[in-house]
Short mmCIF file of C-alpha atoms in Angstrom, two decimals:
data_model
loop_
_atom_site.label_atom_id
_atom_site.label_comp_id
_atom_site.label_asym_id
_atom_site.label_seq_id
_atom_site.Cartn_x
_atom_site.Cartn_y
_atom_site.Cartn_z
CA MET A 142 169.94 133.17 -69.86
CA TYR A 143 168.69 135.22 -66.66
CA LYS A 144 171.01 137.04 -64.53
CA PRO A 145 170.10 138.83 -61.50
CA ASN A 146 170.04 142.70 -62.19
CA SER A 147 169.33 144.45 -59.02
CA THR A 148 170.66 144.76 -55.30
CA TRP A 149 168.17 142.66 -53.84
CA THR A 150 168.01 139.97 -56.48
CA TRP A 151 171.67 139.38 -55.77
CA ALA A 152 171.17 139.35 -52.18
CA PHE A 153 168.54 136.65 -52.56
CA VAL A 154 170.62 134.39 -54.78
CA GLY A 155 173.61 134.88 -52.62
CA VAL A 156 171.96 134.34 -49.02
CA SER A 157 170.45 131.08 -50.87
CA VAL A 158 173.70 130.18 -52.11
CA VAL A 159 175.79 130.61 -49.06
CA GLN A 160 173.10 128.96 -47.02
CA ALA A 161 173.17 125.90 -49.16
CA ALA A 162 176.96 125.59 -49.19
CA ILE A 163 177.57 125.42 -45.70
CA ALA A 164 174.80 123.31 -44.85
CA LEU A 165 175.62 120.98 -47.75
CA GLY A 166 179.30 120.81 -46.36
CA PHE A 167 177.89 119.92 -43.02
CA GLU A 168 175.53 117.38 -44.41
CA ALA A 169 178.16 115.87 -46.43
CA PHE A 170 180.29 115.39 -43.75
CA CYS A 171 177.56 113.80 -41.57
CA PHE A 172 176.83 111.33 -44.22
CA ALA A 173 180.72 110.43 -45.06
CA GLU A 174 181.15 109.82 -41.01
CA PHE A 175 178.21 107.83 -40.62
CA GLN A 176 178.97 105.77 -43.63
CA THR A 177 182.73 105.16 -43.07
CA ASN A 178 181.98 104.08 -39.50
CA LEU A 179 179.44 101.23 -40.12
CA ARG A 180 180.68 97.87 -39.36
CA ASN A 181 180.19 94.31 -40.80
CA GLY A 182 176.67 93.17 -40.71
CA ALA A 183 175.35 96.84 -40.45
CA GLY A 184 173.75 96.72 -43.88
CA THR A 185 170.94 94.52 -42.54
CA GLU A 186 169.55 97.23 -39.98
CA ASN A 187 167.03 99.75 -41.02
CA GLU A 188 168.97 102.40 -39.40
CA SER A 189 171.93 101.89 -41.75
CA LYS A 190 169.44 102.83 -44.64
CA THR A 191 167.45 105.35 -42.79
CA ILE A 192 170.27 108.06 -42.32
CA PRO A 193 171.89 107.83 -45.53
CA THR A 194 168.23 108.26 -47.20
CA PHE A 195 167.70 111.21 -44.84
CA LEU A 196 170.79 113.22 -45.62
CA ALA A 197 170.86 112.43 -49.34
CA LEU A 198 167.20 113.87 -49.42
CA TYR A 199 168.25 116.97 -47.38
CA ILE A 200 170.86 117.59 -49.41
CA PHE A 201 168.60 117.36 -52.63
CA GLY A 202 166.40 119.53 -50.80
CA PHE A 203 168.97 122.46 -50.69
CA LEU A 204 169.77 121.67 -54.55
CA TYR A 205 166.24 122.05 -55.40
CA GLN A 206 165.85 125.12 -53.37
CA LEU A 207 168.60 126.94 -55.44
CA LEU A 208 166.68 125.83 -58.85
CA LEU A 209 163.28 127.31 -57.39
CA VAL A 210 165.35 130.59 -56.48
CA TYR A 211 166.63 130.91 -60.17
CA ASP A 212 163.13 130.05 -61.44
CA ALA A 213 161.26 132.45 -59.03
CA LEU A 214 163.68 135.57 -59.74
CA ARG A 215 163.66 134.54 -63.62
CA LEU A 216 160.05 134.75 -63.74
CA LYS A 217 159.57 137.28 -61.25
CA ASN A 218 157.32 135.36 -59.16
CA THR A 219 156.32 136.98 -56.17
CA ILE A 220 154.41 134.18 -54.60
CA GLN A 221 157.11 131.75 -55.58
CA ILE A 222 159.76 133.98 -53.34
CA ILE A 223 157.41 133.83 -50.44
CA GLY A 224 157.08 130.41 -50.68
CA LEU A 225 160.39 129.67 -50.59
CA CYS A 226 160.73 131.45 -47.46
CA ILE A 227 158.45 129.14 -46.06
CA TYR A 228 160.16 126.29 -47.69
CA ASN A 229 163.17 127.44 -45.81
CA VAL A 230 161.09 127.13 -42.67
CA GLY A 231 160.31 123.44 -43.74
CA LEU A 232 164.08 122.72 -43.86
CA LEU A 233 164.48 124.20 -40.52
CA VAL A 234 161.99 121.77 -39.26
CA TYR A 235 163.29 119.11 -40.76
CA ALA A 236 166.78 119.46 -39.60
CA ALA A 237 165.44 119.49 -36.02
CA VAL A 238 163.73 115.83 -36.75
CA GLN A 239 166.83 114.77 -38.47
CA MET A 240 169.14 115.32 -35.51
CA ASP A 241 166.75 113.60 -33.37
CA GLN A 242 166.47 110.54 -35.93
CA ILE A 243 170.24 110.14 -36.16
CA GLN A 244 170.99 110.20 -32.55
CA GLU A 245 168.32 107.70 -31.99
CA ALA A 246 169.83 105.31 -34.98
CA VAL A 247 173.68 105.83 -33.64
CA THR A 248 172.56 104.82 -30.34
CA ASN A 249 170.67 101.85 -31.63
CA LEU A 250 173.78 100.74 -33.96
CA GLU A 251 176.36 101.39 -30.87
CA ARG A 252 174.24 98.97 -28.66
CA GLU A 253 174.52 96.32 -31.20
CA ASN A 254 178.05 97.15 -32.13
CA LYS A 255 177.48 97.72 -35.51
CA ILE A 256 179.00 101.23 -35.90
CA GLY A 257 182.24 102.79 -34.65
CA PRO A 258 182.31 104.90 -31.15
CA GLY A 259 182.22 108.49 -31.21
CA VAL A 260 180.29 108.96 -34.34
CA TRP A 261 177.61 110.92 -32.68
CA SER A 262 179.88 113.06 -30.76
CA ALA A 263 181.74 114.01 -34.13
CA GLU A 264 178.58 114.67 -35.89
CA ARG A 265 176.45 116.62 -32.81
CA PRO A 266 178.06 119.99 -33.20
CA PHE A 267 177.43 120.10 -37.08
CA LEU A 268 173.65 118.84 -36.75
CA ILE A 269 173.14 121.63 -33.90
CA ALA A 270 174.71 124.26 -36.26
CA ILE A 271 172.43 123.37 -39.44
CA PRO A 272 169.33 124.62 -37.83
CA CYS A 273 170.85 127.75 -36.81
CA ILE A 274 172.22 128.66 -40.01
CA ILE A 275 168.89 127.82 -41.68
CA GLY A 276 167.14 129.76 -39.11
CA LEU A 277 169.60 132.88 -39.94
CA GLY A 278 168.96 132.34 -43.60
CA THR A 279 165.30 132.26 -42.96
CA VAL A 280 165.38 135.54 -41.41
CA LEU A 281 167.30 137.44 -44.30
CA LEU A 282 165.53 135.73 -46.96
CA THR A 283 162.08 137.01 -45.60
CA VAL A 284 163.75 140.53 -45.43
CA ILE A 285 164.93 140.67 -48.67
CA ALA A 286 161.55 138.77 -50.08
CA TRP A 287 159.85 141.78 -48.67
CA LYS A 288 161.93 144.15 -50.81
CA LEU A 289 161.89 142.17 -53.94
CA TYR A 290 157.90 142.24 -53.68
CA ASP A 291 158.12 145.98 -53.87
CA GLU A 292 160.61 145.75 -56.57
CA PHE A 293 158.49 142.94 -58.72
CA ALA A 294 155.34 144.94 -58.25
CA TRP A 295 155.82 147.54 -60.52
CA THR A 296 157.24 145.06 -63.31
CA ILE A 297 154.29 142.89 -62.92
CA TYR A 298 151.92 145.92 -62.80
CA LYS A 299 153.33 147.14 -66.29
CA HIS A 300 152.95 143.53 -67.79
CA ILE A 301 149.23 143.11 -66.40
CA SER A 302 147.81 146.87 -66.64
CA ALA A 303 145.93 148.53 -64.19
CA ASP A 304 143.22 146.04 -64.19
CA LEU A 305 142.74 144.96 -60.59
CA ARG A 306 140.57 142.06 -61.58
CA MET A 307 143.30 140.94 -64.12
CA LYS A 308 146.00 141.30 -61.73
CA ARG A 309 144.21 138.95 -59.19
CA ARG A 310 143.69 136.42 -61.67
CA TYR A 311 147.46 136.62 -62.43
CA LEU A 312 147.80 136.16 -58.70
CA THR A 313 145.91 133.10 -58.73
CA PHE A 314 147.87 131.74 -61.44
CA GLN A 315 151.14 132.38 -59.76
CA ILE A 316 150.01 130.84 -56.47
CA TYR A 317 148.96 127.80 -58.68
CA ILE A 318 152.33 126.98 -60.26
CA ALA A 319 154.35 127.85 -57.32
CA LEU A 320 152.30 125.02 -55.47
CA LEU A 321 153.18 122.80 -58.19
CA LYS A 322 156.89 123.17 -57.82
CA PHE A 323 156.56 122.51 -54.01
CA ASP A 324 154.29 119.51 -54.57
CA PHE A 325 157.08 117.73 -56.72
CA PHE A 326 159.64 117.92 -53.71
CA PHE A 327 157.55 116.71 -50.93
CA PHE A 328 155.81 114.21 -52.99
CA LEU A 329 159.45 112.77 -53.98
CA GLY A 330 160.62 113.07 -50.41
CA PHE A 331 157.85 110.89 -49.34
CA THR A 332 158.33 108.54 -51.92
CA ILE A 333 162.27 107.95 -51.55
CA GLN A 334 161.73 107.46 -47.99
CA PHE A 335 158.94 104.87 -48.39
CA VAL A 336 160.75 102.92 -50.98
CA VAL A 337 164.27 102.89 -49.56
CA VAL A 338 163.37 102.10 -45.75
CA VAL A 339 159.79 100.87 -45.70
CA VAL A 340 158.89 98.65 -48.93
CA ASP A 341 160.22 95.14 -49.46
CA THR A 342 161.82 94.97 -53.00
CA THR A 343 160.05 91.78 -53.64
CA ASN A 344 156.68 93.37 -52.80
CA VAL A 345 154.32 94.74 -55.82
CA GLU A 346 154.03 97.84 -53.85
CA PHE A 347 157.57 98.42 -54.45
CA TYR A 348 157.38 98.89 -58.23
CA LEU A 349 153.96 100.61 -58.05
CA THR A 350 155.53 103.40 -55.64
CA ILE A 351 158.50 103.53 -58.17
CA ALA A 352 156.05 103.97 -61.10
CA ALA A 353 154.40 106.64 -59.24
CA ILE A 354 157.51 109.00 -59.78
CA PRO A 355 157.54 109.56 -63.40
CA VAL A 356 153.82 109.45 -63.17
CA ASN A 357 153.85 112.53 -61.01
CA ILE A 358 156.15 114.50 -62.97
CA ILE A 359 154.09 114.09 -66.01
CA ILE A 360 151.07 115.02 -64.22
CA LEU A 361 152.30 118.50 -62.82
CA ILE A 362 154.00 119.18 -66.40
CA LEU A 363 150.50 118.55 -68.01
CA ALA A 364 149.13 120.77 -64.90
CA GLY A 365 150.92 123.69 -65.86
CA LEU A 366 150.24 123.53 -69.60
CA PHE A 367 146.61 122.76 -69.55
CA THR A 368 146.49 126.07 -67.08
CA ARG A 369 148.28 128.09 -69.65
CA ARG A 370 146.32 127.07 -72.67
CA GLU A 371 143.09 126.99 -70.64
CA ASN A 372 141.91 123.51 -71.52
CA ARG A 373 138.97 122.61 -69.44
CA LEU A 374 138.75 119.09 -69.94
CA GLY A 375 142.50 118.45 -69.32
CA MET A 376 142.41 120.42 -65.94
CA LEU A 377 138.96 118.64 -64.78
CA SER A 378 141.20 115.32 -65.34
CA ILE A 379 144.26 116.96 -63.25
CA ILE A 380 141.97 117.69 -60.52
CA THR A 381 140.48 114.10 -60.52
CA LEU A 382 144.17 112.73 -60.34
CA TYR A 383 144.61 115.64 -57.15
CA PHE A 384 141.83 113.79 -55.31
CA ALA A 385 143.60 110.29 -56.14
CA GLY A 386 146.83 111.68 -54.77
CA LEU A 387 145.24 113.22 -51.64
CA ALA A 388 143.25 109.57 -50.89
CA TYR A 389 146.65 108.04 -51.49
CA PHE A 390 148.49 109.92 -48.78
CA LEU A 391 145.60 109.96 -46.22
CA PHE A 392 145.68 105.89 -46.59
CA LYS A 393 149.24 106.12 -45.92
CA LEU A 394 149.00 108.29 -42.78
CA VAL A 395 146.32 105.88 -41.41
CA ARG A 396 148.51 103.03 -42.20
CA MET A 397 151.46 104.07 -40.41
CA TYR A 398 149.69 104.33 -37.14
CA GLN A 399 147.43 101.45 -37.79
CA ALA A 400 147.65 98.46 -35.29
CA GLY A 401 149.12 95.39 -37.06
CA PRO A 402 152.17 93.51 -38.35
CA ARG A 403 153.37 95.99 -40.64
CA ARG A 404 153.58 99.00 -38.04
CA GLU A 405 156.79 98.22 -36.99
CA THR A 406 158.14 98.26 -40.59
CA TYR A 407 157.24 102.14 -40.39
CA ASP A 408 159.27 102.91 -36.91
CA PRO A 409 162.66 104.13 -38.55
CA VAL A 410 161.11 106.78 -40.55
CA ARG A 411 157.38 107.57 -39.01
CA ARG A 412 158.33 110.84 -37.91
CA PRO A 413 159.83 112.13 -41.35
CA LEU A 414 157.37 110.37 -43.38
CA THR A 415 154.42 111.66 -41.14
CA THR A 416 156.15 115.33 -41.55
CA PHE A 417 156.17 114.92 -45.48
CA ALA A 418 152.92 113.31 -45.91
CA VAL A 419 150.94 116.25 -43.94
CA ILE A 420 152.96 118.87 -45.80
CA THR A 421 151.96 117.05 -48.98
CA VAL A 422 148.24 116.80 -47.97
CA ILE A 423 148.21 120.56 -47.08
CA LEU A 424 149.58 121.31 -50.29
CA LEU A 425 147.11 118.95 -52.35
CA ILE A 426 144.05 120.76 -50.84
CA LEU A 427 145.75 124.07 -51.61
CA THR A 428 146.44 122.89 -55.09
CA ILE A 429 143.06 121.58 -56.02
CA VAL A 430 141.35 125.07 -54.66
CA ASN A 431 143.81 126.97 -56.70
CA ALA A 432 143.36 124.69 -59.80
CA CYS A 433 139.37 125.41 -59.14
CA MET A 434 140.30 129.03 -59.10
CA CYS A 435 142.53 128.98 -62.11
CA MET A 436 139.80 127.05 -64.22
CA ALA A 437 136.95 129.72 -63.20
CA ASN A 438 139.45 132.48 -64.68
CA PHE A 439 139.50 130.63 -67.94
CA GLY A 440 138.18 132.83 -70.97
CA LYS A 441 138.64 136.15 -69.13
CA GLY A 442 141.32 137.62 -71.03
CA LEU A 443 144.62 136.14 -68.88
CA LYS A 444 145.87 133.84 -71.42
CA PRO A 445 147.92 136.38 -73.60
CA HIS A 446 149.70 137.17 -70.65
CA ILE A 447 150.67 133.67 -69.29
CA ALA A 448 151.21 131.92 -72.75
CA GLY A 449 154.81 131.47 -72.76
CA ARG A 450 155.55 135.12 -71.62
CA LYS A 451 158.32 136.31 -69.44
CA VAL A 452 158.10 139.23 -67.20
CA GLU A 453 160.98 141.80 -68.23
CA SER A 454 162.24 144.75 -66.21
CA GLU A 455 162.99 147.85 -68.07
CA GLU A 456 166.66 146.97 -67.61
CA GLU A 457 165.97 143.44 -69.46
CA LYS A 458 164.15 144.95 -72.06
CA LEU A 459 167.02 147.56 -72.55
CA ALA A 460 169.65 144.70 -72.99
CA ASN A 461 167.29 142.61 -75.21
CA GLY A 462 166.65 145.70 -77.51
CA ASN A 463 162.88 145.61 -76.93
CA MET A 464 161.52 148.94 -75.78
CA THR A 465 158.00 148.47 -77.01
CA GLU A 466 155.09 148.67 -74.94
CA MET A 467 153.01 145.54 -74.07
CA PRO A 468 149.69 145.41 -75.85
CA ASN A 469 146.70 146.23 -73.48
CA TYR A 470 144.42 143.27 -74.24
CA ASN A 471 141.54 145.05 -72.36
CA TYR A 472 140.86 147.74 -74.58
CA GLY A 473 142.03 146.54 -77.98
CA GLY A 474 145.18 148.51 -78.21
CA TYR A 475 148.49 149.78 -77.01
CA ALA A 476 148.56 151.16 -73.45
CA GLY A 477 149.16 155.04 -73.31
CA ASN A 478 149.04 155.77 -77.11
CA GLY A 479 145.54 155.53 -77.69
CA VAL A 480 145.30 153.35 -80.57
CA GLY A 481 142.74 151.32 -80.85
CA GLY A 482 141.47 151.94 -77.69
CA GLY A 483 140.33 155.54 -77.55
CA MET A 484 141.20 157.02 -73.92
CA GLY A 485 143.14 154.85 -71.57
CA SER A 486 141.44 153.06 -68.51
CA ARG A 487 142.03 155.45 -65.17
CA MET A 488 144.97 153.90 -62.89
CA THR A 489 143.74 152.51 -59.94
CA ILE A 490 146.19 152.04 -57.02
CA ASP A 491 146.07 148.62 -55.30
#
């Protein structure tokens, strides 16, 4: 089991945990305050379903971030570390959208006397504090990520060797794997909001949308597996499914703003759904591009470096009792010992 082993890895974990703990505490209070003040008959209103969905999804967002933090540090994935800083900015934007949406929902429910008085005044300070906390956390995580980039660069250099082309292929692989993990959250976030608030449970679309969740998880798992095993046919199938997903989200975006009888059903969640849909579309485009780049790198020597391997620092190697040099796959021998490969390659500074 991985354990942070340096000042900066502990700092990244610490900031993430403290930020999540405070934000989750504030979100839990807002969730409880809203639910306990609902009155009889409020369950039929869209607002009564929308706000708990937002809050629950936001709570899941912080828990998922902690999981990604652990995963990024364990794998020493610098791209995922940077991605987590951008993810934090996304949480910041969503916090601003959430505050506006909750105020609007509480106002509408108060107008119809379906929620107790004073709910917004009680929640407002906490909803203002959450973006401030996330903003500070984003700044701190960005500074620490810069330090971690330098720290992990040397470890990855020793893992991949001095071959600049191989390092670029490994970087492309890291970007692709990180994108898959962020794809999952934004797809799930969009689907949950769509199912809970928009889709009627008697509609066929409801069951199709529910079925899409496990299918999406399987696709993302297979995407990573096919990349590691350099399976071209599997990757072509996955890329085809990416295009189908891209068409789906573009269709939903158009439908949300298209004039017609269904337009009003999107009103309670139009802004957050649009936010998630746009981010997911951008991520899918980036994922398709990186999937093609990864497939172009098949058969060029990267597979031994990524097939089930974990990048270890010297401290971890010492703790595991493994201080052997990693094979230099580019020259048929072991780096630095001259066995099988003659003289080692000249070191280039990236």
